Amino acid sequence: MGPAAPANLIAHHASDMNQPIACGGVAVYPDDIIFGDSEAVIVIPREYVNEIADEAVEMEEQEEFLKLEIESGKSTFGVYPPNKETLERFEVWRKSACSGRLRCEPAQYID
């Protein structure tokens, strides 16, 4: 792909700021958090950011543990989706991993 054409400042200009908008059929309010990657873009209302971030970290930690379980030779049955015994092993692993790179206490992402 080549360079993009410069914006036409006569046709495209800001008419207001800090106002709710609709984007792709979704309401976006000032201070909402916009997150995107190569697969999707999501809008997170600011009041839910910490809760969603904590859940995302928990899910990522669990996925990492489940991957390690399968790589160690365990059958996928009972590991994915995790059964009670696997979840118990996850909690033990998670507590032992607290001294390493994983976050163990809820964090404050946005004030």
Tab-separated table of N, CA and C in Angstrom:
chain	number	residue	atom	x	y	z
A	1	MET	N	0.832	-1.176	0.000
A	1	MET	CA	0.000	0.000	0.000
A	1	MET	C	0.879	1.243	0.000
A	2	GLY	N	0.399	2.259	-0.666
A	2	GLY	CA	1.118	3.521	-0.731
A	2	GLY	C	0.661	4.464	0.358
A	3	PRO	N	1.183	5.653	0.338
A	3	PRO	CA	0.786	6.637	1.359
A	3	PRO	C	-0.673	7.046	1.206
A	4	ALA	N	-1.276	7.404	2.303
A	4	ALA	CA	-2.671	7.848	2.299
A	4	ALA	C	-2.730	9.313	1.882
A	5	ALA	N	-3.822	9.658	1.245
A	5	ALA	CA	-4.018	11.057	0.863
A	5	ALA	C	-4.217	11.901	2.116
A	6	PRO	N	-3.715	13.117	2.131
A	6	PRO	CA	-3.916	13.970	3.312
A	6	PRO	C	-5.403	14.287	3.505
A	7	ALA	N	-5.772	14.479	4.750
A	7	ALA	CA	-7.173	14.799	5.059
A	7	ALA	C	-7.547	16.132	4.417
A	8	ASN	N	-8.747	16.200	3.917
A	8	ASN	CA	-9.259	17.434	3.337
A	8	ASN	C	-9.844	18.257	4.480
A	9	LEU	N	-9.151	19.294	4.878
A	9	LEU	CA	-9.565	20.073	6.046
A	9	LEU	C	-10.831	20.881	5.794
A	10	ILE	N	-11.201	21.060	4.541
A	10	ILE	CA	-12.445	21.764	4.241
A	10	ILE	C	-13.628	20.823	4.438
A	11	ALA	N	-13.478	19.566	4.037
A	11	ALA	CA	-14.576	18.596	4.151
A	11	ALA	C	-14.581	17.875	5.499
A	12	HIS	N	-13.424	17.739	6.129
A	12	HIS	CA	-13.321	17.000	7.387
A	12	HIS	C	-12.778	17.924	8.467
A	13	HIS	N	-13.589	18.201	9.452
A	13	HIS	CA	-13.128	19.038	10.560
A	13	HIS	C	-13.934	18.700	11.818
A	14	ALA	N	-13.321	18.968	12.946
A	14	ALA	CA	-13.999	18.716	14.223
A	14	ALA	C	-15.110	19.740	14.406
A	15	SER	N	-16.282	19.246	14.771
A	15	SER	CA	-17.395	20.167	15.011
A	15	SER	C	-17.715	20.272	16.496
A	16	ASP	N	-17.223	19.304	17.280
A	16	ASP	CA	-17.468	19.332	18.721
A	16	ASP	C	-16.520	18.348	19.385
A	17	MET	N	-16.381	18.458	20.687
A	17	MET	CA	-15.524	17.545	21.449
A	17	MET	C	-16.230	17.160	22.733
A	18	ASN	N	-15.848	15.984	23.270
A	18	ASN	CA	-16.380	15.480	24.530
A	18	ASN	C	-17.901	15.338	24.514
A	19	GLN	N	-18.396	14.836	23.410
A	19	GLN	CA	-19.821	14.575	23.254
A	19	GLN	C	-20.001	13.106	22.906
A	20	PRO	N	-21.102	12.482	23.333
A	20	PRO	CA	-21.355	11.094	22.924
A	20	PRO	C	-21.490	11.014	21.405
A	21	ILE	N	-21.018	9.885	20.861
A	21	ILE	CA	-21.167	9.638	19.431
A	21	ILE	C	-21.648	8.205	19.234
A	22	ALA	N	-22.056	7.897	18.033
A	22	ALA	CA	-22.345	6.523	17.642
A	22	ALA	C	-21.274	6.115	16.645
A	23	CYS	N	-20.701	4.938	16.846
A	23	CYS	CA	-19.666	4.435	15.950
A	23	CYS	C	-19.933	2.955	15.727
A	24	GLY	N	-20.261	2.589	14.515
A	24	GLY	CA	-20.559	1.185	14.231
A	24	GLY	C	-21.779	0.691	14.976
A	25	GLY	N	-22.719	1.581	15.249
A	25	GLY	CA	-23.927	1.190	15.968
A	25	GLY	C	-23.754	1.093	17.475
A	26	VAL	N	-22.620	1.552	17.990
A	26	VAL	CA	-22.330	1.489	19.428
A	26	VAL	C	-22.193	2.910	19.964
A	27	ALA	N	-22.802	3.165	21.113
A	27	ALA	CA	-22.655	4.468	21.761
A	27	ALA	C	-21.265	4.570	22.370
A	28	VAL	N	-20.588	5.660	22.112
A	28	VAL	CA	-19.265	5.927	22.670
A	28	VAL	C	-19.346	7.257	23.398
A	29	TYR	N	-19.021	7.229	24.688
A	29	TYR	CA	-19.115	8.420	25.527
A	29	TYR	C	-17.723	8.931	25.868
A	30	PRO	N	-17.610	10.221	26.193
A	30	PRO	CA	-16.312	10.741	26.636
A	30	PRO	C	-15.792	9.904	27.811
A	31	ASP	N	-14.512	9.643	27.828
A	31	ASP	CA	-13.816	8.854	28.854
A	31	ASP	C	-13.998	7.353	28.698
A	32	ASP	N	-14.770	6.875	27.703
A	32	ASP	CA	-14.799	5.443	27.443
A	32	ASP	C	-13.410	5.006	26.993
A	33	ILE	N	-13.102	3.757	27.230
A	33	ILE	CA	-11.817	3.202	26.824
A	33	ILE	C	-12.036	2.436	25.524
A	34	ILE	N	-11.223	2.726	24.524
A	34	ILE	CA	-11.286	2.046	23.239
A	34	ILE	C	-10.080	1.123	23.164
A	35	PHE	N	-10.329	-0.144	22.916
A	35	PHE	CA	-9.252	-1.126	22.815
A	35	PHE	C	-9.419	-1.886	21.521
A	36	GLY	N	-8.328	-2.046	20.802
A	36	GLY	CA	-8.419	-2.772	19.543
A	36	GLY	C	-7.165	-3.559	19.257
A	37	ASP	N	-7.333	-4.613	18.484
A	37	ASP	CA	-6.203	-5.377	17.971
A	37	ASP	C	-6.537	-5.767	16.535
A	38	SER	N	-5.824	-6.723	15.995
A	38	SER	CA	-6.038	-7.094	14.596
A	38	SER	C	-7.368	-7.810	14.374
A	39	GLU	N	-8.039	-8.209	15.450
A	39	GLU	CA	-9.295	-8.949	15.310
A	39	GLU	C	-10.541	-8.122	15.582
A	40	ALA	N	-10.447	-7.140	16.457
A	40	ALA	CA	-11.659	-6.408	16.843
A	40	ALA	C	-11.295	-5.112	17.555
A	41	VAL	N	-12.300	-4.268	17.688
A	41	VAL	CA	-12.211	-3.046	18.490
A	41	VAL	C	-13.394	-3.075	19.448
A	42	ILE	N	-13.142	-2.786	20.725
A	42	ILE	CA	-14.224	-2.760	21.709
A	42	ILE	C	-14.227	-1.427	22.436
A	43	VAL	N	-15.388	-1.070	22.936
A	43	VAL	CA	-15.575	0.137	23.730
A	43	VAL	C	-15.940	-0.316	25.140
A	44	ILE	N	-15.177	0.144	26.124
A	44	ILE	CA	-15.422	-0.233	27.518
A	44	ILE	C	-15.798	1.027	28.289
A	45	PRO	N	-17.016	1.063	28.849
A	45	PRO	CA	-17.359	2.208	29.703
A	45	PRO	C	-16.365	2.316	30.857
A	46	ARG	N	-15.922	3.520	31.141
A	46	ARG	CA	-14.879	3.749	32.139
A	46	ARG	C	-15.188	3.089	33.490
A	47	GLU	N	-16.460	3.083	33.901
A	47	GLU	CA	-16.794	2.534	35.217
A	47	GLU	C	-16.604	1.016	35.304
A	48	TYR	N	-16.429	0.344	34.156
A	48	TYR	CA	-16.244	-1.110	34.152
A	48	TYR	C	-14.817	-1.541	33.839
A	49	VAL	N	-13.920	-0.596	33.602
A	49	VAL	CA	-12.575	-0.931	33.145
A	49	VAL	C	-11.830	-1.831	34.123
A	50	ASN	N	-11.822	-1.496	35.411
A	50	ASN	CA	-11.062	-2.301	36.377
A	50	ASN	C	-11.618	-3.714	36.478
A	51	GLU	N	-12.926	-3.839	36.532
A	51	GLU	CA	-13.560	-5.159	36.620
A	51	GLU	C	-13.229	-6.013	35.388
A	52	ILE	N	-13.329	-5.434	34.220
A	52	ILE	CA	-13.054	-6.164	32.986
A	52	ILE	C	-11.575	-6.512	32.882
A	53	ALA	N	-10.703	-5.589	33.256
A	53	ALA	CA	-9.266	-5.851	33.203
A	53	ALA	C	-8.879	-6.972	34.156
A	54	ASP	N	-9.433	-6.974	35.377
A	54	ASP	CA	-9.141	-8.052	36.325
A	54	ASP	C	-9.587	-9.400	35.763
A	55	GLU	N	-10.778	-9.433	35.175
A	55	GLU	CA	-11.276	-10.685	34.603
A	55	GLU	C	-10.411	-11.136	33.424
A	56	ALA	N	-9.958	-10.191	32.614
A	56	ALA	CA	-9.105	-10.536	31.475
A	56	ALA	C	-7.770	-11.110	31.941
A	57	VAL	N	-7.184	-10.525	32.983
A	57	VAL	CA	-5.921	-11.036	33.520
A	57	VAL	C	-6.132	-12.435	34.080
A	58	GLU	N	-7.219	-12.647	34.808
A	58	GLU	CA	-7.535	-13.971	35.351
A	58	GLU	C	-7.669	-14.996	34.227
A	59	MET	N	-8.368	-14.625	33.169
A	59	MET	CA	-8.543	-15.543	32.046
A	59	MET	C	-7.197	-15.852	31.382
A	60	GLU	N	-6.357	-14.844	31.220
A	60	GLU	CA	-5.050	-15.043	30.604
A	60	GLU	C	-4.179	-15.957	31.457
A	61	GLU	N	-4.198	-15.759	32.776
A	61	GLU	CA	-3.432	-16.621	33.680
A	61	GLU	C	-3.924	-18.062	33.594
A	62	GLN	N	-5.253	-18.224	33.582
A	62	GLN	CA	-5.803	-19.581	33.502
A	62	GLN	C	-5.445	-20.236	32.169
A	63	GLU	N	-5.522	-19.493	31.078
A	63	GLU	CA	-5.151	-20.039	29.773
A	63	GLU	C	-3.685	-20.468	29.755
A	64	GLU	N	-2.819	-19.650	30.368
A	64	GLU	CA	-1.402	-20.015	30.438
A	64	GLU	C	-1.221	-21.315	31.215
A	65	PHE	N	-1.914	-21.439	32.352
A	65	PHE	CA	-1.817	-22.662	33.150
A	65	PHE	C	-2.322	-23.869	32.367
A	66	LEU	N	-3.467	-23.722	31.708
A	66	LEU	CA	-4.036	-24.851	30.957
A	66	LEU	C	-3.110	-25.275	29.827
A	67	LYS	N	-2.477	-24.313	29.185
A	67	LYS	CA	-1.509	-24.629	28.138
A	67	LYS	C	-0.342	-25.429	28.709
A	68	LEU	N	0.161	-25.011	29.873
A	68	LEU	CA	1.251	-25.750	30.520
A	68	LEU	C	0.817	-27.164	30.891
A	69	GLU	N	-0.413	-27.315	31.345
A	69	GLU	CA	-0.938	-28.645	31.690
A	69	GLU	C	-0.932	-29.561	30.461
A	70	ILE	N	-1.421	-29.061	29.349
A	70	ILE	CA	-1.488	-29.874	28.128
A	70	ILE	C	-0.085	-30.145	27.595
A	71	GLU	N	0.782	-29.135	27.622
A	71	GLU	CA	2.164	-29.332	27.158
A	71	GLU	C	2.919	-30.341	28.019
A	72	SER	N	2.513	-30.492	29.289
A	72	SER	CA	3.187	-31.454	30.169
A	72	SER	C	2.714	-32.883	29.918
A	73	GLY	N	1.734	-33.046	29.008
A	73	GLY	CA	1.294	-34.390	28.651
A	73	GLY	C	-0.070	-34.776	29.183
A	74	LYS	N	-0.715	-33.904	29.941
A	74	LYS	CA	-2.045	-34.231	30.455
A	74	LYS	C	-3.046	-34.248	29.301
A	75	SER	N	-4.037	-35.098	29.429
A	75	SER	CA	-5.101	-35.180	28.445
A	75	SER	C	-5.911	-33.886	28.468
A	76	THR	N	-6.484	-33.530	27.339
A	76	THR	CA	-7.334	-32.347	27.314
A	76	THR	C	-8.633	-32.568	28.077
A	77	PHE	N	-9.024	-33.833	28.256
A	77	PHE	CA	-10.236	-34.123	29.023
A	77	PHE	C	-10.019	-33.719	30.471
A	78	GLY	N	-10.859	-32.851	30.968
A	78	GLY	CA	-10.739	-32.358	32.335
A	78	GLY	C	-9.846	-31.137	32.459
A	79	VAL	N	-9.007	-30.934	31.451
A	79	VAL	CA	-8.154	-29.750	31.468
A	79	VAL	C	-8.834	-28.615	30.712
A	80	TYR	N	-9.411	-28.955	29.549
A	80	TYR	CA	-10.082	-27.923	28.765
A	80	TYR	C	-11.405	-28.440	28.264
A	81	PRO	N	-12.527	-27.952	28.776
A	81	PRO	CA	-12.629	-26.970	29.850
A	81	PRO	C	-12.193	-27.577	31.184
A	82	PRO	N	-11.695	-26.747	32.092
A	82	PRO	CA	-11.145	-27.270	33.346
A	82	PRO	C	-12.226	-27.823	34.267
A	83	ASN	N	-11.929	-29.001	34.825
A	83	ASN	CA	-12.829	-29.568	35.829
A	83	ASN	C	-12.395	-29.077	37.218
A	84	LYS	N	-13.048	-29.568	38.251
A	84	LYS	CA	-12.781	-29.104	39.619
A	84	LYS	C	-11.320	-29.339	40.021
A	85	GLU	N	-10.790	-30.515	39.706
A	85	GLU	CA	-9.410	-30.826	40.080
A	85	GLU	C	-8.418	-29.907	39.362
A	86	THR	N	-8.671	-29.630	38.104
A	86	THR	CA	-7.789	-28.738	37.355
A	86	THR	C	-7.845	-27.334	37.928
A	87	LEU	N	-9.039	-26.869	38.284
A	87	LEU	CA	-9.165	-25.539	38.882
A	87	LEU	C	-8.443	-25.461	40.223
A	88	GLU	N	-8.476	-26.550	40.981
A	88	GLU	CA	-7.740	-26.575	42.259
A	88	GLU	C	-6.237	-26.494	42.005
A	89	ARG	N	-5.733	-27.244	40.997
A	89	ARG	CA	-4.308	-27.164	40.650
A	89	ARG	C	-3.951	-25.757	40.157
A	90	PHE	N	-4.866	-25.138	39.428
A	90	PHE	CA	-4.639	-23.772	38.940
A	90	PHE	C	-4.456	-22.814	40.114
A	91	GLU	N	-5.304	-22.920	41.128
A	91	GLU	CA	-5.188	-22.019	42.285
A	91	GLU	C	-3.851	-22.209	42.991
A	92	VAL	N	-3.404	-23.452	43.138
A	92	VAL	CA	-2.101	-23.708	43.762
A	92	VAL	C	-0.991	-23.113	42.900
A	93	TRP	N	-1.058	-23.341	41.591
A	93	TRP	CA	-0.056	-22.809	40.661
A	93	TRP	C	-0.043	-21.291	40.705
A	94	ARG	N	-1.228	-20.710	40.709
A	94	ARG	CA	-1.327	-19.253	40.705
A	94	ARG	C	-0.711	-18.652	41.960
A	95	LYS	N	-0.975	-19.268	43.109
A	95	LYS	CA	-0.393	-18.761	44.362
A	95	LYS	C	1.124	-18.900	44.350
A	96	SER	N	1.636	-19.995	43.784
A	96	SER	CA	3.088	-20.175	43.731
A	96	SER	C	3.718	-19.251	42.701
A	97	ALA	N	2.941	-18.795	41.723
A	97	ALA	CA	3.463	-17.913	40.679
A	97	ALA	C	3.466	-16.447	41.106
A	98	CYS	N	2.913	-16.129	42.263
A	98	CYS	CA	2.802	-14.729	42.683
A	98	CYS	C	4.149	-14.061	42.854
A	99	SER	N	5.179	-14.825	43.150
A	99	SER	CA	6.489	-14.217	43.302
A	99	SER	C	7.146	-13.973	41.950
A	100	GLY	N	6.557	-14.497	40.891
A	100	GLY	CA	7.101	-14.327	39.548
A	100	GLY	C	6.464	-13.172	38.817
A	101	ARG	N	6.231	-13.362	37.528
A	101	ARG	CA	5.779	-12.261	36.671
A	101	ARG	C	4.289	-12.035	36.705
A	102	LEU	N	3.521	-12.960	37.260
A	102	LEU	CA	2.070	-12.812	37.238
A	102	LEU	C	1.590	-11.923	38.371
A	103	ARG	N	0.570	-11.146	38.101
A	103	ARG	CA	-0.028	-10.272	39.104
A	103	ARG	C	-0.994	-11.108	39.932
A	104	CYS	N	-0.946	-10.948	41.244
A	104	CYS	CA	-1.781	-11.776	42.104
A	104	CYS	C	-2.861	-10.997	42.833
A	105	GLU	N	-2.658	-9.729	43.032
A	105	GLU	CA	-3.651	-8.909	43.706
A	105	GLU	C	-4.353	-8.037	42.681
A	106	PRO	N	-5.633	-7.747	42.903
A	106	PRO	CA	-6.325	-6.860	41.955
A	106	PRO	C	-5.592	-5.526	41.848
A	107	ALA	N	-5.472	-5.037	40.648
A	107	ALA	CA	-4.788	-3.777	40.404
A	107	ALA	C	-5.793	-2.694	40.076
A	108	GLN	N	-5.371	-1.457	40.254
A	108	GLN	CA	-6.208	-0.319	39.875
A	108	GLN	C	-5.663	0.171	38.541
A	109	TYR	N	-6.423	-0.044	37.464
A	109	TYR	CA	-5.965	0.320	36.139
A	109	TYR	C	-6.300	1.767	35.804
A	110	ILE	N	-7.486	2.194	36.209
A	110	ILE	CA	-7.952	3.545	35.897
A	110	ILE	C	-8.481	4.164	37.183
A	111	ASP	N	-8.050	5.369	37.482
A	111	ASP	CA	-8.577	6.065	38.670
A	111	ASP	C	-9.960	6.571	38.427
